[in-house]
Structures are given as structure tokens and as C-alpha cells.
Amino acid sequence: MKTALGLAVGLLVTVSLGIAGEPVPGIAFVLGPKHFSDGNAIAIEQVAATSPNFAAGDKVTVRGRYTFTSEEKAQLCLYLTTAASVGPESNSATQITEVRKGSGVFELTKTLKHPGHLHLSFYGSSGKCLGTVYFGTEQQMKEISHWDVRTY
């Protein structure tokens, strides 16, 4: 009886998490193409998501640390690179934060509306990308392993 009750409670907790759509911490991820210059860096410490697939419909939260030295300030953004046919998406306040020269911590969240490849990037005052790192499933990173992200 205790085992059945425990299983039922566990199932209810699992279902309620799925219904609430809140990211679950500790999702496994793989780093993909990256490029940083001028001492800039982004370190991903934890990824939480509503599924381990990083697929359309998932809500993804990324926590980590950064070092930024290129300019006095920049935007640190969580974006999804998608097929050209998808078109631009509007940004939410939870996927962009302003960073200042130096080091700090961040937490960014994005709900994925399309299939694609997640990345964290610094954008300077001119809009130029000053560093980026892609992450996702092993398969997603294999798909883009040949990308030269220095040109973004």
C-alpha cells in the first residue's frame, strides 16, 4: 500500500511539473561552436528546461557566469538560431540582460517557438556580436559543429 501511494504521489508531482510548464533543473547539455575575444567569456553552470530535447514548446532557463572586457557595457542574450524561413521573433525581457565591464552572474529564460540552436551572446553598443557560445543536445551540436561563429 505504501509503495502504491508513493508511486501515485510521485506521478502527481511529475504531472503537476509538466502542467505548470516550469523548467526542471539539471538538464544535460553539450557545448557547441563558440568564439570569444578580448578576454570575454560565458560559462554555463546550469540549464533547466521543460524537457531535455531543447525543442519547440520548451521553456529553457540558463544560469552562469560571464566576464566581459570589450566595452563598458553590452547585452547578454539567450537566442535561438532558426531556419531563415521562420523569420524574426520578438524578444522577451527574460532572455536579455545588460552586463557591465567585469564579471558577474546571469539567469536568462526563453520559450522556444521553433526548432533551432540555442546560444548565449554578447552584443556591444554597435550591435556587433562580441562573443557567443552554442549549447544543446549532442545531436543538435553535431548538426552545427562546422559553423564558424566568428563571423556572426
PDB file of C-alpha atoms in Angstrom, residues 2-139:
ATOM      1  CA  LYS A   2       2.834   2.422   0.898  1.00  0.00           C
ATOM      2  CA  THR A   3       4.574   1.666  -2.407  1.00  0.00           C
ATOM      3  CA  ALA A   4       1.407   2.325  -4.406  1.00  0.00           C
ATOM      4  CA  LEU A   5       0.786   5.562  -2.504  1.00  0.00           C
ATOM      5  CA  GLY A   6       4.391   6.642  -3.068  1.00  0.00           C
ATOM      6  CA  LEU A   7       4.128   5.936  -6.783  1.00  0.00           C
ATOM      7  CA  ALA A   8       0.858   7.862  -7.003  1.00  0.00           C
ATOM      8  CA  VAL A   9       2.340  10.882  -5.213  1.00  0.00           C
ATOM      9  CA  GLY A  10       5.429  10.754  -7.445  1.00  0.00           C
ATOM     10  CA  LEU A  11       3.253  10.614 -10.535  1.00  0.00           C
ATOM     11  CA  LEU A  12       1.170  13.565  -9.333  1.00  0.00           C
ATOM     12  CA  VAL A  13       4.307  15.637  -8.703  1.00  0.00           C
ATOM     13  CA  THR A  14       5.689  14.764 -12.141  1.00  0.00           C
ATOM     14  CA  VAL A  15       2.394  15.577 -13.856  1.00  0.00           C
ATOM     15  CA  SER A  16       1.994  18.855 -11.971  1.00  0.00           C
ATOM     16  CA  LEU A  17       5.503  19.931 -13.011  1.00  0.00           C
ATOM     17  CA  GLY A  18       4.659  19.176 -16.629  1.00  0.00           C
ATOM     18  CA  ILE A  19       1.350  21.012 -16.437  1.00  0.00           C
ATOM     19  CA  ALA A  20       2.904  24.039 -14.788  1.00  0.00           C
ATOM     20  CA  GLY A  21       5.470  24.126 -17.596  1.00  0.00           C
ATOM     21  CA  GLU A  22       8.243  25.213 -15.267  1.00  0.00           C
ATOM     22  CA  PRO A  23      11.790  24.199 -16.177  1.00  0.00           C
ATOM     23  CA  VAL A  24      13.350  21.329 -14.233  1.00  0.00           C
ATOM     24  CA  PRO A  25      16.992  21.964 -13.180  1.00  0.00           C
ATOM     25  CA  GLY A  26      19.929  19.775 -14.124  1.00  0.00           C
ATOM     26  CA  ILE A  27      19.164  19.151 -17.796  1.00  0.00           C
ATOM     27  CA  ALA A  28      22.195  17.686 -19.594  1.00  0.00           C
ATOM     28  CA  PHE A  29      23.664  19.807 -22.383  1.00  0.00           C
ATOM     29  CA  VAL A  30      26.663  19.860 -24.691  1.00  0.00           C
ATOM     30  CA  LEU A  31      28.661  22.930 -25.699  1.00  0.00           C
ATOM     31  CA  GLY A  32      28.943  23.641 -29.399  1.00  0.00           C
ATOM     32  CA  PRO A  33      30.680  26.239 -31.543  1.00  0.00           C
ATOM     33  CA  LYS A  34      31.973  29.248 -29.640  1.00  0.00           C
ATOM     34  CA  HIS A  35      34.109  32.295 -30.156  1.00  0.00           C
ATOM     35  CA  PHE A  36      35.253  34.933 -27.677  1.00  0.00           C
ATOM     36  CA  SER A  37      37.845  37.660 -27.987  1.00  0.00           C
ATOM     37  CA  ASP A  38      39.294  40.419 -25.826  1.00  0.00           C
ATOM     38  CA  GLY A  39      39.041  38.286 -22.673  1.00  0.00           C
ATOM     39  CA  ASN A  40      35.265  37.896 -22.902  1.00  0.00           C
ATOM     40  CA  ALA A  41      33.795  34.597 -21.666  1.00  0.00           C
ATOM     41  CA  ILE A  42      30.485  32.949 -20.813  1.00  0.00           C
ATOM     42  CA  ALA A  43      30.359  29.869 -18.565  1.00  0.00           C
ATOM     43  CA  ILE A  44      27.083  27.935 -18.408  1.00  0.00           C
ATOM     44  CA  GLU A  45      26.681  26.463 -14.922  1.00  0.00           C
ATOM     45  CA  GLN A  46      23.140  25.085 -15.088  1.00  0.00           C
ATOM     46  CA  VAL A  47      20.390  24.548 -17.622  1.00  0.00           C
ATOM     47  CA  ALA A  48      16.795  23.986 -16.567  1.00  0.00           C
ATOM     48  CA  ALA A  49      14.154  23.067 -19.150  1.00  0.00           C
ATOM     49  CA  THR A  50      10.701  21.577 -19.504  1.00  0.00           C
ATOM     50  CA  SER A  51      12.267  18.705 -21.493  1.00  0.00           C
ATOM     51  CA  PRO A  52      15.810  17.546 -22.302  1.00  0.00           C
ATOM     52  CA  ASN A  53      15.199  17.995 -26.040  1.00  0.00           C
ATOM     53  CA  PHE A  54      15.504  21.794 -26.352  1.00  0.00           C
ATOM     54  CA  ALA A  55      12.647  21.626 -28.860  1.00  0.00           C
ATOM     55  CA  ALA A  56       9.778  23.899 -29.922  1.00  0.00           C
ATOM     56  CA  GLY A  57       7.472  24.480 -26.953  1.00  0.00           C
ATOM     57  CA  ASP A  58      10.186  24.026 -24.319  1.00  0.00           C
ATOM     58  CA  LYS A  59      10.935  26.697 -21.745  1.00  0.00           C
ATOM     59  CA  VAL A  60      14.686  26.932 -21.080  1.00  0.00           C
ATOM     60  CA  THR A  61      16.474  28.752 -18.248  1.00  0.00           C
ATOM     61  CA  VAL A  62      20.256  29.153 -18.301  1.00  0.00           C
ATOM     62  CA  ARG A  63      22.351  30.209 -15.304  1.00  0.00           C
ATOM     63  CA  GLY A  64      26.027  31.005 -15.344  1.00  0.00           C
ATOM     64  CA  ARG A  65      28.872  33.465 -15.062  1.00  0.00           C
ATOM     65  CA  TYR A  66      30.386  35.910 -17.508  1.00  0.00           C
ATOM     66  CA  THR A  67      33.482  38.014 -17.947  1.00  0.00           C
ATOM     67  CA  PHE A  68      33.136  40.991 -20.253  1.00  0.00           C
ATOM     68  CA  THR A  69      36.047  43.309 -21.097  1.00  0.00           C
ATOM     69  CA  SER A  70      35.455  44.645 -24.635  1.00  0.00           C
ATOM     70  CA  GLU A  71      33.367  47.730 -23.808  1.00  0.00           C
ATOM     71  CA  GLU A  72      31.813  49.463 -20.816  1.00  0.00           C
ATOM     72  CA  LYS A  73      28.528  47.581 -21.241  1.00  0.00           C
ATOM     73  CA  ALA A  74      26.751  45.122 -23.516  1.00  0.00           C
ATOM     74  CA  GLN A  75      23.680  42.962 -23.750  1.00  0.00           C
ATOM     75  CA  LEU A  76      23.953  39.282 -22.859  1.00  0.00           C
ATOM     76  CA  CYS A  77      21.239  37.446 -24.795  1.00  0.00           C
ATOM     77  CA  LEU A  78      19.775  33.952 -24.940  1.00  0.00           C
ATOM     78  CA  TYR A  79      18.767  33.445 -28.563  1.00  0.00           C
ATOM     79  CA  LEU A  80      17.690  30.633 -30.855  1.00  0.00           C
ATOM     80  CA  THR A  81      19.186  30.451 -34.344  1.00  0.00           C
ATOM     81  CA  THR A  82      16.440  29.132 -36.644  1.00  0.00           C
ATOM     82  CA  ALA A  83      15.908  28.446 -40.323  1.00  0.00           C
ATOM     83  CA  ALA A  84      15.681  31.621 -42.427  1.00  0.00           C
ATOM     84  CA  SER A  85      12.084  30.802 -43.371  1.00  0.00           C
ATOM     85  CA  VAL A  86      10.924  31.216 -39.755  1.00  0.00           C
ATOM     86  CA  GLY A  87      11.550  34.963 -39.679  1.00  0.00           C
ATOM     87  CA  PRO A  88      12.437  37.164 -36.704  1.00  0.00           C
ATOM     88  CA  GLU A  89      10.871  36.654 -33.270  1.00  0.00           C
ATOM     89  CA  SER A  90      10.112  39.278 -30.693  1.00  0.00           C
ATOM     90  CA  ASN A  91      12.374  39.293 -27.651  1.00  0.00           C
ATOM     91  CA  SER A  92      11.191  38.908 -24.090  1.00  0.00           C
ATOM     92  CA  ALA A  93      12.714  40.718 -21.132  1.00  0.00           C
ATOM     93  CA  THR A  94      13.718  37.371 -19.593  1.00  0.00           C
ATOM     94  CA  GLN A  95      16.123  36.489 -22.410  1.00  0.00           C
ATOM     95  CA  ILE A  96      18.235  39.662 -22.362  1.00  0.00           C
ATOM     96  CA  THR A  97      20.213  41.336 -19.597  1.00  0.00           C
ATOM     97  CA  GLU A  98      22.625  44.255 -19.566  1.00  0.00           C
ATOM     98  CA  VAL A  99      26.130  43.476 -18.364  1.00  0.00           C
ATOM     99  CA  ARG A 100      28.878  45.880 -17.397  1.00  0.00           C
ATOM    100  CA  LYS A 101      32.616  45.566 -17.848  1.00  0.00           C
ATOM    101  CA  GLY A 102      33.890  42.978 -15.394  1.00  0.00           C
ATOM    102  CA  SER A 103      32.455  39.713 -14.151  1.00  0.00           C
ATOM    103  CA  GLY A 104      29.083  38.649 -12.867  1.00  0.00           C
ATOM    104  CA  VAL A 105      26.318  36.068 -12.855  1.00  0.00           C
ATOM    105  CA  PHE A 106      23.259  35.751 -15.065  1.00  0.00           C
ATOM    106  CA  GLU A 107      19.974  33.913 -15.426  1.00  0.00           C
ATOM    107  CA  LEU A 108      18.110  34.058 -18.741  1.00  0.00           C
ATOM    108  CA  THR A 109      14.917  32.301 -19.855  1.00  0.00           C
ATOM    109  CA  LYS A 110      13.402  31.707 -23.284  1.00  0.00           C
ATOM    110  CA  THR A 111      10.399  29.758 -24.521  1.00  0.00           C
ATOM    111  CA  LEU A 112      11.325  28.096 -27.810  1.00  0.00           C
ATOM    112  CA  LYS A 113       8.765  28.753 -30.535  1.00  0.00           C
ATOM    113  CA  HIS A 114      10.615  26.927 -33.322  1.00  0.00           C
ATOM    114  CA  PRO A 115      13.270  24.241 -33.785  1.00  0.00           C
ATOM    115  CA  GLY A 116      16.758  25.684 -33.778  1.00  0.00           C
ATOM    116  CA  HIS A 117      20.047  26.043 -31.935  1.00  0.00           C
ATOM    117  CA  LEU A 118      20.380  27.892 -28.624  1.00  0.00           C
ATOM    118  CA  HIS A 119      23.210  30.293 -27.934  1.00  0.00           C
ATOM    119  CA  LEU A 120      24.328  32.920 -25.455  1.00  0.00           C
ATOM    120  CA  SER A 121      25.909  36.003 -26.996  1.00  0.00           C
ATOM    121  CA  PHE A 122      27.303  39.404 -26.040  1.00  0.00           C
ATOM    122  CA  TYR A 123      26.182  42.325 -28.216  1.00  0.00           C
ATOM    123  CA  GLY A 124      28.003  45.645 -27.920  1.00  0.00           C
ATOM    124  CA  SER A 125      26.694  49.182 -28.349  1.00  0.00           C
ATOM    125  CA  SER A 126      27.010  48.960 -32.141  1.00  0.00           C
ATOM    126  CA  GLY A 127      25.007  45.707 -32.213  1.00  0.00           C
ATOM    127  CA  LYS A 128      28.110  43.705 -33.122  1.00  0.00           C
ATOM    128  CA  CYS A 129      28.436  40.237 -31.585  1.00  0.00           C
ATOM    129  CA  LEU A 130      31.374  40.256 -29.152  1.00  0.00           C
ATOM    130  CA  GLY A 131      31.287  36.587 -28.204  1.00  0.00           C
ATOM    131  CA  THR A 132      28.995  33.592 -28.436  1.00  0.00           C
ATOM    132  CA  VAL A 133      28.611  30.009 -27.278  1.00  0.00           C
ATOM    133  CA  TYR A 134      26.086  27.485 -28.590  1.00  0.00           C
ATOM    134  CA  PHE A 135      24.652  24.685 -26.455  1.00  0.00           C
ATOM    135  CA  GLY A 136      22.044  21.965 -26.732  1.00  0.00           C
ATOM    136  CA  THR A 137      21.735  18.228 -27.155  1.00  0.00           C
ATOM    137  CA  GLU A 138      24.643  16.227 -28.514  1.00  0.00           C
ATOM    138  CA  GLN A 139      22.782  15.764 -31.818  1.00  0.00           C
TER     139      GLN A 139
END
